XYZ file of C-alpha atoms in Angstrom:
742
model
C -54.453 22.441 -28.332
C -53.906 22.479 -24.581
C -51.626 20.002 -22.959
C -54.497 18.166 -21.336
C -56.164 17.519 -24.667
C -53.143 16.127 -26.578
C -53.732 12.535 -25.462
C -57.142 12.650 -26.673
C -55.786 13.474 -30.151
C -53.085 10.919 -30.084
C -55.141 8.435 -32.009
C -54.528 10.711 -35.143
C -50.822 9.458 -34.905
C -51.536 6.018 -36.392
C -54.873 6.962 -37.953
C -53.323 9.554 -40.336
C -50.994 7.210 -42.160
C -53.780 4.611 -42.151
C -56.111 6.846 -43.906
C -53.350 7.868 -46.416
C -53.002 4.233 -47.469
C -56.266 4.059 -49.610
C -55.786 7.704 -50.766
C -52.324 7.021 -52.265
C -53.470 3.803 -53.932
C -56.590 5.343 -55.300
C -54.582 8.500 -56.784
C -51.931 6.262 -57.965
C -54.328 4.073 -60.014
C -55.845 7.263 -61.506
C -52.835 9.442 -62.146
C -49.969 6.900 -62.445
C -47.605 7.825 -65.176
C -48.542 11.542 -65.501
C -45.833 14.061 -65.137
C -47.263 15.955 -62.203
C -47.848 12.710 -60.417
C -44.321 11.376 -61.095
C -42.169 14.567 -60.848
C -44.184 16.784 -58.108
C -46.217 14.188 -56.009
C -43.220 11.725 -56.432
C -45.602 8.950 -57.069
C -47.330 9.531 -53.576
C -44.157 9.996 -51.838
C -44.976 13.653 -50.969
C -48.482 12.531 -49.691
C -46.766 10.047 -47.401
C -44.206 12.593 -46.316
C -46.868 14.902 -45.253
C -48.947 12.550 -43.236
C -45.771 11.142 -41.632
C -44.497 14.623 -40.645
C -48.076 15.409 -39.122
C -47.794 12.095 -37.108
C -44.278 13.086 -35.967
C -45.552 16.557 -34.729
C -48.257 15.127 -32.951
C -45.995 12.270 -31.512
C -43.442 15.033 -30.283
C -46.489 17.027 -28.719
C -47.593 13.985 -26.840
C -44.225 12.962 -25.717
C -43.478 16.544 -24.413
C -46.617 16.473 -22.334
C -46.183 12.953 -20.863
C -42.509 12.801 -20.532
C -42.437 11.998 -16.782
C -45.783 10.680 -16.183
C -48.140 7.709 -16.961
C -51.138 8.905 -19.269
C -54.146 7.152 -20.475
C -57.236 7.926 -22.535
C -60.298 6.137 -23.960
C -60.584 7.086 -27.507
C -63.781 5.316 -28.550
C -65.852 2.323 -27.602
C -66.860 -0.145 -30.187
C -69.850 -1.545 -28.320
C -70.928 -2.635 -24.927
C -72.246 -6.116 -24.087
C -74.442 -7.059 -21.120
C -75.695 -10.198 -20.051
C -77.518 -11.844 -16.886
C -75.806 -14.084 -14.692
C -78.188 -16.830 -13.572
C -76.066 -17.837 -10.613
C -75.721 -14.332 -9.085
C -78.505 -12.613 -10.656
C -76.439 -9.781 -11.619
C -76.077 -8.060 -15.036
C -72.594 -8.061 -16.344
C -71.351 -5.363 -18.719
C -68.295 -5.273 -20.767
C -66.977 -2.375 -22.993
C -65.008 -3.172 -26.086
C -62.982 -0.095 -27.575
C -59.552 1.557 -28.297
C -57.585 3.627 -25.841
C -54.202 5.317 -25.524
C -51.478 4.269 -22.945
C -48.264 6.261 -22.523
C -45.503 5.635 -20.215
C -41.688 5.918 -20.534
C -41.555 2.689 -22.901
C -44.132 4.233 -24.961
C -42.365 7.643 -25.104
C -39.056 6.033 -26.304
C -40.559 3.578 -28.897
C -43.080 6.160 -30.141
C -40.145 8.659 -30.932
C -38.099 6.026 -32.544
C -40.938 4.772 -34.792
C -42.379 8.312 -35.825
C -38.818 9.793 -36.257
C -37.297 7.078 -38.205
C -40.469 6.492 -40.429
C -40.402 10.122 -41.315
C -36.606 10.132 -42.316
C -37.056 6.811 -44.216
C -39.854 8.412 -45.988
C -37.372 11.235 -47.091
C -34.740 8.719 -48.051
C -37.423 6.751 -50.001
C -38.368 9.786 -52.409
C -34.439 9.941 -53.332
C -34.069 6.233 -53.677
C -37.357 5.051 -55.074
C -37.993 7.798 -57.556
C -34.620 7.697 -59.204
C -34.334 4.089 -59.786
C -35.188 3.013 -63.265
C -36.563 -0.499 -62.016
C -39.183 1.183 -60.044
C -40.904 2.917 -62.765
C -44.493 3.887 -62.416
C -45.567 1.496 -59.418
C -44.114 3.514 -56.441
C -47.593 4.470 -55.337
C -47.893 0.807 -54.173
C -44.767 1.202 -52.257
C -45.678 4.428 -50.350
C -49.362 2.973 -49.717
C -47.843 -0.180 -48.011
C -45.337 1.857 -46.230
C -47.572 4.217 -44.567
C -49.786 1.202 -43.635
C -46.697 -0.417 -41.958
C -45.900 2.792 -40.013
C -49.475 2.951 -38.848
C -49.297 -0.603 -37.495
C -46.122 0.174 -35.565
C -47.451 3.529 -34.246
C -50.706 1.942 -33.266
C -49.006 -0.931 -31.517
C -46.916 1.274 -29.404
C -49.803 3.595 -28.365
C -52.378 0.827 -27.734
C -53.620 0.258 -24.156
C -54.256 -3.407 -24.278
C -52.494 -6.600 -25.615
C -55.530 -7.111 -27.886
C -55.063 -4.079 -29.835
C -51.161 -4.664 -29.710
C -51.801 -7.818 -31.436
C -54.311 -6.367 -34.115
C -51.619 -3.832 -35.059
C -48.958 -6.518 -34.689
C -50.727 -8.496 -37.531
C -51.132 -5.448 -39.599
C -47.306 -5.096 -39.718
C -47.051 -8.631 -40.522
C -49.306 -8.360 -43.601
C -47.354 -5.036 -44.565
C -43.938 -6.838 -44.277
C -45.112 -9.567 -46.596
C -46.092 -7.144 -49.253
C -43.041 -4.959 -48.861
C -40.463 -7.603 -48.894
C -42.088 -9.123 -51.964
C -42.351 -5.685 -53.541
C -40.337 -6.920 -56.574
C -42.754 -9.771 -56.790
C -41.821 -10.664 -60.372
C -38.487 -11.861 -58.904
C -38.639 -15.558 -57.715
C -36.351 -14.707 -54.710
C -38.439 -11.802 -53.643
C -41.704 -13.906 -53.801
C -39.772 -16.725 -51.934
C -38.692 -14.144 -49.136
C -41.903 -12.515 -48.500
C -43.634 -15.935 -48.008
C -40.654 -17.183 -45.843
C -40.919 -14.193 -43.672
C -44.781 -14.339 -43.471
C -44.820 -18.164 -42.663
C -41.876 -17.915 -40.110
C -43.421 -14.960 -38.154
C -46.710 -16.827 -38.260
C -45.391 -19.762 -36.339
C -44.529 -17.242 -33.441
C -47.830 -15.579 -33.835
C -49.667 -18.862 -33.095
C -47.920 -19.054 -29.916
C -48.561 -15.513 -29.204
C -52.210 -15.989 -29.636
C -52.130 -19.101 -27.288
C -50.384 -16.824 -24.582
C -52.955 -14.033 -25.055
C -55.812 -16.468 -24.505
C -54.181 -17.836 -21.425
C -53.636 -14.383 -20.096
C -57.333 -13.440 -20.925
C -58.539 -16.538 -19.000
C -56.252 -15.650 -16.193
C -57.323 -11.983 -15.730
C -60.983 -12.113 -16.977
C -62.432 -12.653 -13.367
C -60.826 -9.285 -12.206
C -61.582 -7.360 -15.325
C -64.929 -5.728 -14.197
C -66.291 -3.723 -17.046
C -62.842 -3.473 -18.816
C -61.250 -5.898 -21.354
C -59.354 -8.582 -19.677
C -56.369 -7.882 -21.764
C -56.214 -4.176 -20.968
C -53.182 -2.848 -19.375
C -55.224 -1.310 -16.551
C -56.292 -4.841 -15.605
C -53.156 -6.975 -16.193
C -50.763 -4.608 -14.753
C -52.640 -4.110 -11.542
C -50.369 -5.346 -8.830
C -53.362 -6.728 -6.797
C -54.646 -8.785 -9.879
C -51.230 -10.231 -10.644
C -50.885 -11.341 -7.089
C -54.312 -13.206 -7.485
C -53.298 -15.206 -10.652
C -51.527 -18.459 -10.652
C -47.891 -17.952 -11.112
C -47.333 -21.100 -13.190
C -50.144 -20.490 -15.677
C -48.799 -16.761 -15.923
C -45.312 -17.859 -16.718
C -46.724 -20.239 -19.396
C -48.762 -17.309 -20.854
C -45.823 -15.091 -20.971
C -43.558 -17.795 -22.508
C -45.993 -18.181 -25.281
C -46.007 -14.686 -25.946
C -42.159 -14.489 -25.932
C -42.131 -17.152 -28.807
C -44.176 -14.764 -30.723
C -41.486 -11.921 -29.863
C -38.786 -14.614 -31.009
C -40.344 -14.796 -34.375
C -41.137 -10.937 -34.951
C -37.435 -9.993 -33.751
C -35.840 -12.678 -35.648
C -34.205 -14.617 -32.862
C -32.870 -18.256 -32.657
C -34.519 -20.506 -33.917
C -37.190 -18.336 -35.925
C -34.477 -15.965 -37.324
C -34.293 -17.406 -40.869
C -36.654 -14.875 -42.229
C -34.636 -11.684 -41.657
C -31.673 -11.955 -44.051
C -34.032 -12.741 -46.989
C -35.969 -9.582 -46.230
C -33.201 -7.950 -48.189
C -34.941 -8.673 -51.148
C -37.288 -5.705 -50.576
C -36.092 -2.079 -51.583
C -33.528 -0.646 -49.135
C -36.127 1.781 -47.469
C -37.914 -1.498 -46.535
C -34.806 -2.922 -45.084
C -34.142 0.191 -42.967
C -38.066 0.259 -41.942
C -38.174 -3.466 -40.950
C -34.727 -3.549 -39.440
C -34.556 -0.443 -37.402
C -37.842 1.465 -37.059
C -40.819 -1.110 -36.703
C -40.843 -4.851 -37.312
C -37.900 -6.123 -35.213
C -38.570 -3.727 -32.429
C -42.024 -5.065 -31.888
C -40.820 -8.254 -30.419
C -38.519 -6.511 -27.964
C -41.458 -4.198 -27.111
C -43.807 -6.899 -26.078
C -40.991 -8.490 -23.820
C -40.267 -5.052 -22.139
C -44.021 -4.627 -21.626
C -43.821 -7.764 -19.384
C -41.799 -6.034 -16.809
C -44.815 -5.181 -14.421
C -45.604 -8.969 -14.336
C -42.138 -9.784 -13.039
C -41.961 -6.852 -10.583
C -45.167 -7.969 -8.790
C -45.380 -11.683 -9.270
C -44.332 -14.065 -6.432
C -40.644 -13.841 -5.604
C -38.743 -16.031 -8.173
C -41.951 -17.505 -9.755
C -40.977 -16.231 -13.232
C -37.171 -16.673 -13.122
C -36.908 -19.573 -15.367
C -38.732 -17.548 -18.172
C -36.344 -14.569 -17.565
C -33.292 -17.070 -17.926
C -34.703 -18.512 -21.187
C -34.914 -15.128 -22.668
C -31.413 -14.228 -21.736
C -30.124 -17.586 -23.043
C -31.909 -17.094 -26.459
C -30.428 -13.608 -26.662
C -26.797 -14.999 -26.024
C -27.083 -17.643 -28.312
C -28.387 -15.470 -31.119
C -25.798 -12.837 -30.624
C -22.891 -15.067 -31.258
C -24.540 -17.244 -33.875
C -25.644 -14.237 -36.147
C -22.123 -12.569 -35.578
C -20.374 -15.689 -36.826
C -22.537 -15.819 -40.067
C -21.929 -12.199 -40.618
C -18.043 -13.006 -40.743
C -18.362 -14.326 -44.290
C -21.025 -12.394 -45.801
C -20.257 -10.499 -48.964
C -23.662 -8.836 -49.571
C -23.638 -5.420 -47.650
C -27.113 -5.460 -46.659
C -27.026 -9.012 -45.359
C -23.922 -8.147 -43.026
C -26.243 -5.445 -41.506
C -29.130 -7.880 -41.268
C -27.067 -10.303 -39.253
C -25.670 -7.384 -37.249
C -29.457 -6.497 -36.461
C -30.000 -10.039 -35.269
C -27.054 -9.856 -33.053
C -27.768 -6.460 -31.552
C -31.338 -7.241 -30.909
C -29.948 -10.441 -29.174
C -27.949 -8.090 -26.790
C -31.143 -6.252 -25.977
C -33.084 -9.684 -25.194
C -30.125 -10.620 -22.876
C -30.478 -7.305 -20.977
C -34.317 -7.610 -20.833
C -33.947 -11.242 -19.551
C -31.494 -9.850 -16.857
C -33.819 -7.025 -16.058
C -36.765 -9.333 -15.594
C -34.827 -11.851 -13.512
C -33.556 -9.086 -11.134
C -37.176 -7.527 -11.040
C -38.712 -10.972 -10.029
C -35.950 -11.639 -7.369
C -36.360 -8.261 -5.537
C -33.267 -6.390 -6.758
C -35.386 -3.389 -7.955
C -32.567 -0.811 -8.314
C -30.409 -3.371 -10.480
C -33.622 -4.335 -12.463
C -34.205 -0.596 -13.299
C -30.612 -0.191 -14.457
C -30.773 -3.196 -16.637
C -34.063 -2.411 -18.099
C -32.810 1.193 -18.800
C -29.631 0.030 -20.468
C -31.739 -2.418 -22.673
C -34.123 0.157 -23.812
C -31.203 2.856 -24.394
C -29.572 0.260 -26.457
C -32.771 -0.236 -28.527
C -32.791 3.405 -29.014
C -29.164 3.804 -29.971
C -29.363 0.688 -32.164
C -32.461 2.053 -33.916
C -30.731 5.327 -34.805
C -27.487 3.726 -35.956
C -28.925 0.893 -37.844
C -31.591 3.181 -39.535
C -28.540 5.146 -40.618
C -26.554 2.122 -41.783
C -29.178 0.706 -43.878
C -29.958 3.857 -45.500
C -26.126 4.472 -46.138
C -25.957 0.949 -47.605
C -28.776 1.904 -49.855
C -26.933 5.007 -50.827
C -23.978 2.845 -51.796
C -25.892 0.331 -53.708
C -27.990 3.037 -55.436
C -24.861 4.882 -56.622
C -23.063 1.658 -57.605
C -26.345 1.006 -59.714
C -26.080 4.394 -61.388
C -22.355 3.869 -61.994
C -22.879 0.509 -63.577
C -25.498 1.936 -65.676
C -23.201 4.811 -66.789
C -20.280 2.489 -67.471
C -22.338 -0.117 -69.444
C -24.145 2.266 -71.632
C -21.987 5.361 -72.132
C -18.565 3.992 -72.235
C -15.299 5.647 -70.984
C -11.940 6.780 -72.038
C -9.497 4.028 -72.724
C -7.337 4.728 -69.707
C -10.110 3.104 -67.513
C -10.007 -0.288 -69.096
C -6.395 -1.254 -68.815
C -6.435 -3.250 -65.513
C -10.103 -4.013 -64.668
C -12.653 -6.509 -65.689
C -15.134 -5.828 -68.288
C -17.599 -5.813 -65.387
C -19.866 -3.099 -67.151
C -20.769 -5.706 -69.714
C -21.970 -8.047 -67.112
C -25.854 -7.877 -66.873
C -25.528 -9.736 -63.705
C -23.285 -7.279 -61.974
C -24.016 -7.367 -58.090
C -24.140 -3.746 -56.964
C -24.534 -5.092 -53.374
C -21.454 -7.180 -53.188
C -18.601 -5.608 -51.247
C -16.310 -7.604 -53.646
C -17.187 -4.900 -56.154
C -16.654 -1.934 -54.267
C -13.596 -0.460 -52.195
C -12.085 3.050 -52.153
C -15.497 4.753 -51.744
C -14.485 6.940 -48.821
C -13.271 9.792 -51.033
C -15.933 9.460 -53.488
C -18.927 9.186 -51.017
C -17.827 11.340 -48.076
C -21.273 11.806 -46.455
C -22.340 8.096 -46.926
C -18.913 7.006 -45.640
C -19.183 9.373 -42.555
C -22.557 8.093 -41.784
C -21.429 4.346 -41.982
C -18.283 5.276 -40.006
C -20.168 6.651 -37.205
C -22.786 4.105 -37.269
C -20.437 1.061 -37.265
C -18.627 2.770 -34.365
C -21.923 2.974 -32.491
C -22.725 -0.728 -33.177
C -19.209 -1.668 -32.098
C -19.450 0.239 -28.842
C -16.387 2.569 -29.447
C -16.078 4.723 -26.211
C -18.178 7.837 -26.002
C -20.177 7.108 -29.174
C -23.802 5.856 -29.451
C -24.308 2.238 -28.513
C -21.243 2.108 -26.019
C -23.139 3.627 -23.150
C -25.844 1.114 -23.487
C -24.111 -2.011 -24.589
C -21.631 -1.688 -21.606
C -24.728 -1.427 -19.347
C -26.181 -4.757 -20.748
C -22.797 -6.556 -20.352
C -22.520 -5.302 -16.827
C -26.154 -6.281 -15.986
C -25.754 -9.748 -17.213
C -22.774 -10.386 -15.230
C -24.381 -8.922 -12.207
C -27.073 -11.664 -12.484
C -24.410 -14.263 -13.333
C -22.814 -13.680 -9.988
C -26.297 -14.285 -8.277
C -27.421 -17.140 -10.561
C -24.714 -19.343 -12.184
C -26.681 -20.407 -15.237
C -26.577 -16.781 -16.312
C -22.793 -17.283 -17.086
C -23.737 -18.706 -20.496
C -25.462 -15.723 -21.716
C -23.072 -13.337 -20.017
C -20.031 -15.011 -21.466
C -21.657 -15.185 -24.934
C -22.545 -11.308 -25.215
C -18.956 -10.625 -23.886
C -17.439 -12.669 -26.816
C -19.961 -11.129 -29.004
C -18.388 -7.769 -28.312
C -15.227 -8.728 -29.939
C -17.063 -10.435 -32.937
C -18.957 -7.239 -33.499
C -15.752 -5.263 -33.779
C -14.698 -7.593 -36.385
C -17.426 -7.855 -38.882
C -18.552 -4.285 -38.621
C -14.913 -3.077 -39.317
C -14.682 -5.642 -42.023
C -17.756 -4.235 -43.782
C -16.588 -0.587 -43.625
C -12.946 -1.365 -44.830
C -14.056 -3.644 -47.677
C -16.543 -0.883 -48.781
C -14.659 2.337 -48.329
C -10.970 1.740 -47.761
C -8.319 0.287 -50.170
C -8.603 0.699 -53.968
C -11.654 0.218 -56.076
C -12.019 -3.561 -56.966
C -14.096 -2.716 -60.222
C -14.353 -0.038 -62.676
C -17.941 0.666 -61.620
C -16.412 1.422 -58.060
C -14.207 4.138 -59.803
C -17.252 5.984 -61.121
C -19.457 6.097 -57.990
C -20.275 9.540 -56.695
C -22.759 11.016 -54.437
C -25.398 12.518 -56.746
C -28.969 11.676 -55.874
C -30.857 14.292 -53.950
C -33.012 13.528 -50.741
C -30.943 10.635 -49.853
C -28.089 12.510 -47.770
C -30.596 14.387 -45.549
C -31.303 11.505 -43.220
C -27.882 10.366 -43.083
C -26.682 13.802 -41.820
C -29.596 13.890 -39.221
C -28.896 10.367 -37.917
C -25.182 10.929 -37.610
C -25.849 13.922 -35.192
C -28.471 11.797 -33.367
C -25.896 8.887 -32.935
C -23.219 11.321 -31.779
C -25.741 13.017 -29.308
C -25.930 9.723 -27.329
C -23.318 11.122 -24.885
C -25.737 13.993 -24.270
C -28.634 11.459 -23.533
C -26.322 9.382 -21.331
C -25.164 12.478 -19.357
C -28.873 13.275 -18.917
C -29.323 9.736 -17.391
C -31.577 8.813 -20.097
C -30.943 4.950 -19.247
C -31.943 5.567 -15.677
C -35.163 7.428 -16.730
C -36.115 4.709 -19.255
C -35.692 1.911 -16.516
C -38.484 3.595 -14.428
C -41.689 3.529 -16.168
C -43.773 5.481 -13.799
C -41.655 8.483 -12.837
C -38.264 9.970 -13.145
C -36.400 13.122 -14.370
C -33.364 14.188 -16.347
C -30.246 15.187 -14.551
C -28.220 18.162 -15.827
C -25.670 17.156 -18.267
C -22.613 18.414 -16.381
C -23.367 16.371 -13.298
C -24.657 13.435 -15.279
C -21.766 12.886 -17.742
C -19.358 13.123 -14.700
C -21.208 10.341 -12.995
C -21.403 8.151 -16.241
C -17.620 8.845 -17.010
C -16.532 7.799 -13.617
C -18.933 4.800 -13.394
C -17.758 3.441 -16.701
C -13.944 4.120 -16.437
C -13.331 4.256 -12.674
C -16.068 1.859 -11.282
C -15.474 1.294 -7.665
C -16.309 -2.462 -7.993
C -13.041 -4.030 -9.279
C -14.989 -6.737 -11.005
C -17.075 -4.472 -13.154
C -14.103 -2.306 -13.778
C -12.135 -5.122 -15.210
C -15.141 -6.246 -17.141
C -15.603 -2.759 -18.691
C -12.034 -2.755 -19.983
C -12.050 -6.300 -21.223
C -15.244 -5.524 -23.198
C -13.554 -2.199 -24.567
C -10.495 -4.167 -25.464
C -12.285 -6.795 -27.365
C -14.553 -4.530 -29.351
C -12.193 -1.534 -30.017
C -8.847 -3.292 -30.196
C -9.086 -7.063 -31.139
C -11.971 -7.143 -33.489
C -11.129 -4.018 -35.646
C -7.342 -4.972 -35.684
C -8.105 -8.309 -37.311
C -10.502 -6.550 -39.742
C -7.572 -4.220 -40.707
C -5.067 -6.871 -41.193
C -7.348 -8.735 -43.543
C -9.168 -6.012 -45.316
C -7.494 -2.754 -44.684
C -5.462 -0.628 -47.428
C -4.815 2.869 -48.718
C -6.869 4.664 -51.313
C -5.940 5.320 -54.713
C -3.072 7.761 -55.381
C -4.553 11.364 -55.128
C -7.588 10.158 -53.278
C -8.190 11.451 -49.758
C -11.041 10.722 -47.386
C -12.268 13.281 -44.724
C -9.853 13.860 -41.806
C -11.979 11.872 -39.283
C -11.859 8.804 -41.464
C -8.485 9.085 -43.029
C -6.692 8.283 -39.850
C -8.568 4.866 -39.762
C -7.667 4.109 -43.358
C -4.000 5.065 -42.814
C -3.851 2.688 -39.740
C -5.576 -0.037 -41.585
C -3.053 0.277 -44.394
C -0.059 0.082 -41.986
C -1.448 -3.020 -40.223
C -2.421 -4.762 -43.316
C 1.016 -4.136 -44.820
C 2.811 -5.276 -41.754
C 0.435 -8.239 -41.143
C 1.523 -11.721 -42.138
C -1.807 -13.390 -41.220
C -2.889 -16.014 -43.617
C -6.663 -16.723 -43.421
C -6.787 -19.071 -46.282
C -7.061 -22.150 -43.881
C -10.020 -20.386 -42.311
C -11.680 -19.415 -45.511
C -11.677 -23.087 -46.748
C -12.507 -24.682 -43.492
C -15.799 -26.766 -42.917
C -17.125 -23.926 -40.351
C -16.618 -21.183 -42.789
C -18.573 -23.467 -45.531
C -21.219 -23.929 -42.919
C -21.376 -20.365 -42.264
C -21.798 -19.489 -45.897
C -24.582 -21.754 -45.749
C -26.138 -20.079 -42.598
C -25.250 -22.742 -40.452
C -27.845 -24.971 -42.435
C -30.753 -23.417 -40.811
C -32.214 -22.557 -44.200
C -31.933 -26.066 -45.362
C -33.831 -27.239 -42.189
C -36.533 -24.511 -42.980
C -36.748 -25.669 -46.568
C -37.184 -29.326 -45.485
C -39.827 -28.324 -42.757
C -41.711 -26.375 -45.201
C -41.769 -28.961 -47.857
C -42.732 -31.711 -45.372
C -45.128 -29.662 -43.213
C -46.509 -26.971 -45.268
C -46.457 -28.744 -48.748
C -47.671 -31.740 -47.124
C -50.602 -30.041 -45.431
C -51.529 -28.417 -48.748
C -51.393 -31.889 -50.549
C -53.794 -33.330 -47.768
C -56.050 -30.238 -48.323
C -56.105 -30.903 -52.041
C -57.078 -34.521 -51.460
C -59.777 -33.645 -48.995
C -61.064 -31.003 -51.364
C -61.116 -33.298 -54.401
C -62.398 -36.452 -52.637
C -64.790 -34.972 -49.983
C -65.735 -31.327 -50.907
C -66.234 -32.120 -54.567
C -67.748 -35.550 -53.998
C -70.343 -33.949 -51.720
C -70.976 -31.273 -54.257
C -71.093 -33.742 -57.188
C -73.580 -35.840 -55.426
C -75.905 -32.798 -54.668
C -75.488 -31.859 -58.246
C -76.409 -35.341 -59.789
C -79.319 -35.559 -57.330
C -80.685 -32.261 -58.307
C -80.297 -33.145 -61.888
C -82.304 -36.350 -61.498
C -85.053 -34.588 -59.547
C -85.214 -31.978 -62.216
C -85.552 -34.518 -65.013
C -88.403 -36.181 -63.299
C -90.248 -33.073 -62.702
C -89.771 -32.383 -66.279
C -91.463 -35.627 -67.182
C -94.624 -34.356 -65.142
C -94.747 -31.216 -67.028
C -96.644 -32.218 -70.133
C -98.023 -28.752 -71.041
C -101.660 -30.140 -71.027
C -104.153 -27.912 -69.004
C -106.112 -31.176 -68.157
C -103.157 -32.693 -66.430
C -102.481 -29.486 -64.280
C -106.214 -29.456 -63.215
C -106.003 -33.030 -62.312
C -102.954 -32.767 -60.200
C -104.307 -29.559 -58.449
C -107.536 -31.441 -57.574
C -105.618 -34.482 -56.301
C -103.442 -32.102 -54.137
C -106.390 -30.279 -52.691
C -107.994 -33.638 -51.911
C -105.067 -34.835 -50.058
C -104.707 -31.658 -47.940
C -108.491 -31.960 -47.073
C -108.016 -35.387 -45.966
C -104.994 -34.637 -43.802
C -106.786 -31.748 -42.078
C -109.810 -33.987 -41.402
C -107.627 -36.464 -39.990
C -106.064 -34.115 -37.565
C -109.332 -32.653 -36.607
C-alpha cells in the first residue's frame, strides 16, 4: 500500500472493530462455555485483540503519512439529492456521505484512542478472564468494548460535525451498556442510567448547536454538507456568518462537551461509572469517552481564529471558568475518597478541567489576535491531554491490578485458611462476605508485594501531580502559564488562573495520599498481607505505559506542544536543541513573572501537597519488606515525616465541609431530586396520557368495531334468498346513481 493510498483505507480503522461487534456476539452465543472458546479464544478477547491490533497498525500508518500535513478523503457517498429552485430556476445538488479528515489534532487523538484501546484489550484478557464473577458472559463485554472503540475512532476521523455526532452517540450507547455490565447489581443499573441521562442532557444542547451551525453555513455549502469541516472551517465562510449566532451555536455545543467530559455541573455521572469493570473505567476515563468533549472544543479553534476580533471572547472565558471551578471542586472531593477508583475518577475530572482551562485560554488568545500565544496554549492543552491519557490509563489499569489481586487474596484467605500466626493481630476480614477490595482502608504495604503495579502507579501519580521532568509536568506548566498570560490581559481570567494554580497543590495532596495509603505503611488487613502479582497479561500494558509516561521528556524536547498547537504545519526539532530550550524556558524563564509562577506551581505540587500526604498517611513497610529503590526513598521519607509530624486532622475530618465532601457536595442529592421531579414526573404524565387518551381512543375504536360487527352478523342469516335480494337491491341503487349522474 503506497502512502497516497493509506488515507483511502483509513475507514477500516473504525470499521474493523465495528464489524467485530456482531461476530463476537454471534460466536459467543454459539460457543459460550466450551473449553476452546473460554481458554483459547478468551471468550472473544483474542478476536477483539486482533481487530484492535489491525486498527492500531492502520492508524500508525496513517499518522506516519500525514504527520505534518492536512489530509482529506471521500470514502463513500450515501446518496445525492437534487431539487429545482423555483426562484432562481437552478437545480441544487447535495451529496451526503462519509469522509476522512486528518490534521495534528486527529493525529494525536487517533494515536491515543487506538493505542490505549489496544493496551486496555490486553489488560482485559487478564482481568476479565480470571475473575470468577465474569464467568461465561465476557463475549458481551468484548463485543461492547470493540463497538465503543469503533465509536471513538470514527469520531476522531470523521470529516464533519454530523458524523462526529453519530459516533458520539454510539459511544453514549456503549457507555450505558458497559457501565451497567453487572446489571444484576442495583448500583450498576443506577449508574448506567445516571450516565446515560446526564450525558443526554448535554447532547440535547449539542444537537441544538449543530442545527444552528447548519443554518448558518448551509447557504455557503454548495454541493457539500453544511456541517462538513471543509465548509465550516473555511475562513471566508466564517467571516460571512453572524458572530452572535455563531457564538450561540458553539456555546450549545460546549454544553454537550461539558456532559461528555464530566465537567461542572454535568459531572455527577463519572464517579458512578466505576460500577463497570476496571477495563471499562480505563476506557471511559482515559481513552475515549471523556476525551470526546475535549476534542469537540479543540475542533472549535478555527472558528475563533477567523471570527471577528473579540466576537467569541465571552464563550472562551466561560470555558476557562468552568474548567477552573471543576478542577478545584473535583480535587476537594478526592481528598476524602477511600475507594481507589473513585479517587482516580475525581482526578480525571480535575485534570480534564485543566485542559478545558487551557483550551479556553487558547481560544481567547486566538480570537483576540495573539496567534503565537494561542498556538502555545493550544499545544500545551493537547499535550496535557496526551500525557493525562497515558498516565490515567496506566493508573486505572494499575488500580484494577490491585483490586483484582485483592479479590484473589480475599478468596484465598476466606476459603483456604492460613497458619495461626496470621490471625493474631488482624480482623477476621476473610469471613466478611462484604469485604471491599477497592477500599484503601483495607490495603497498605503493597509496594513490596506488587512491585510492577506500585511502580506504574508511582510514575503515573508523579505525572498527574506534575513532578519536574516527568509526564504531565511539561504540559501542566504550559497551561498554568497560558492562563496567567490571558489573566494579565483580561482581568476576569484571574479566577480560572488562580483556581488551577491552587489545584496544583491539591493534586499533589490527593494523588500522594492515594499512593501512600495503598503502597506504603503496613498492611491494614490480613488480605493485604497475601496480595501478590500473579495474573498474566495485566502487567504488560503497565510496563508499556510506564515507559510512555517517562518518554514525555523526549516529546517535550522535540517540541510536541508547539507542533500540536499548529493544526496545518509544523515539524519536530532535534531533541538536544529542543530539550535545552524547554529546560531554559521552564526553569530560567526570562519573564520574571512567569519564572516566579513556575516555581510557585512546582512548590505547591511537589512540596506542599505531598508533604501533607506524607504527614497524614506515610509509614514504613513491614519488617523485612522492601520496595524497589526508586520507590523506597519516598516510603522512607514519608515514614520520617509521619513520625515527626504532630499534625492532627481530626477537626478537619469531623468538619461540616468534610461531611459535605463525603456527600460529593450534595450534587448527587440535587441530581436525584431533579430526576424524581422531572424524569419520573414526565414518566407519570406519559402514563396518564397513555391510559386516558391512547387507551381511550383504542378502546373506542374497539367498541365501535365490535358493535358494527354485531350488526353485520345480524344481516348474515345464511339464507340464499336474502343474499339474492340484497344483491339485487344494491345493483338497483348503483344503476339509479349512475342514471342520476348521467
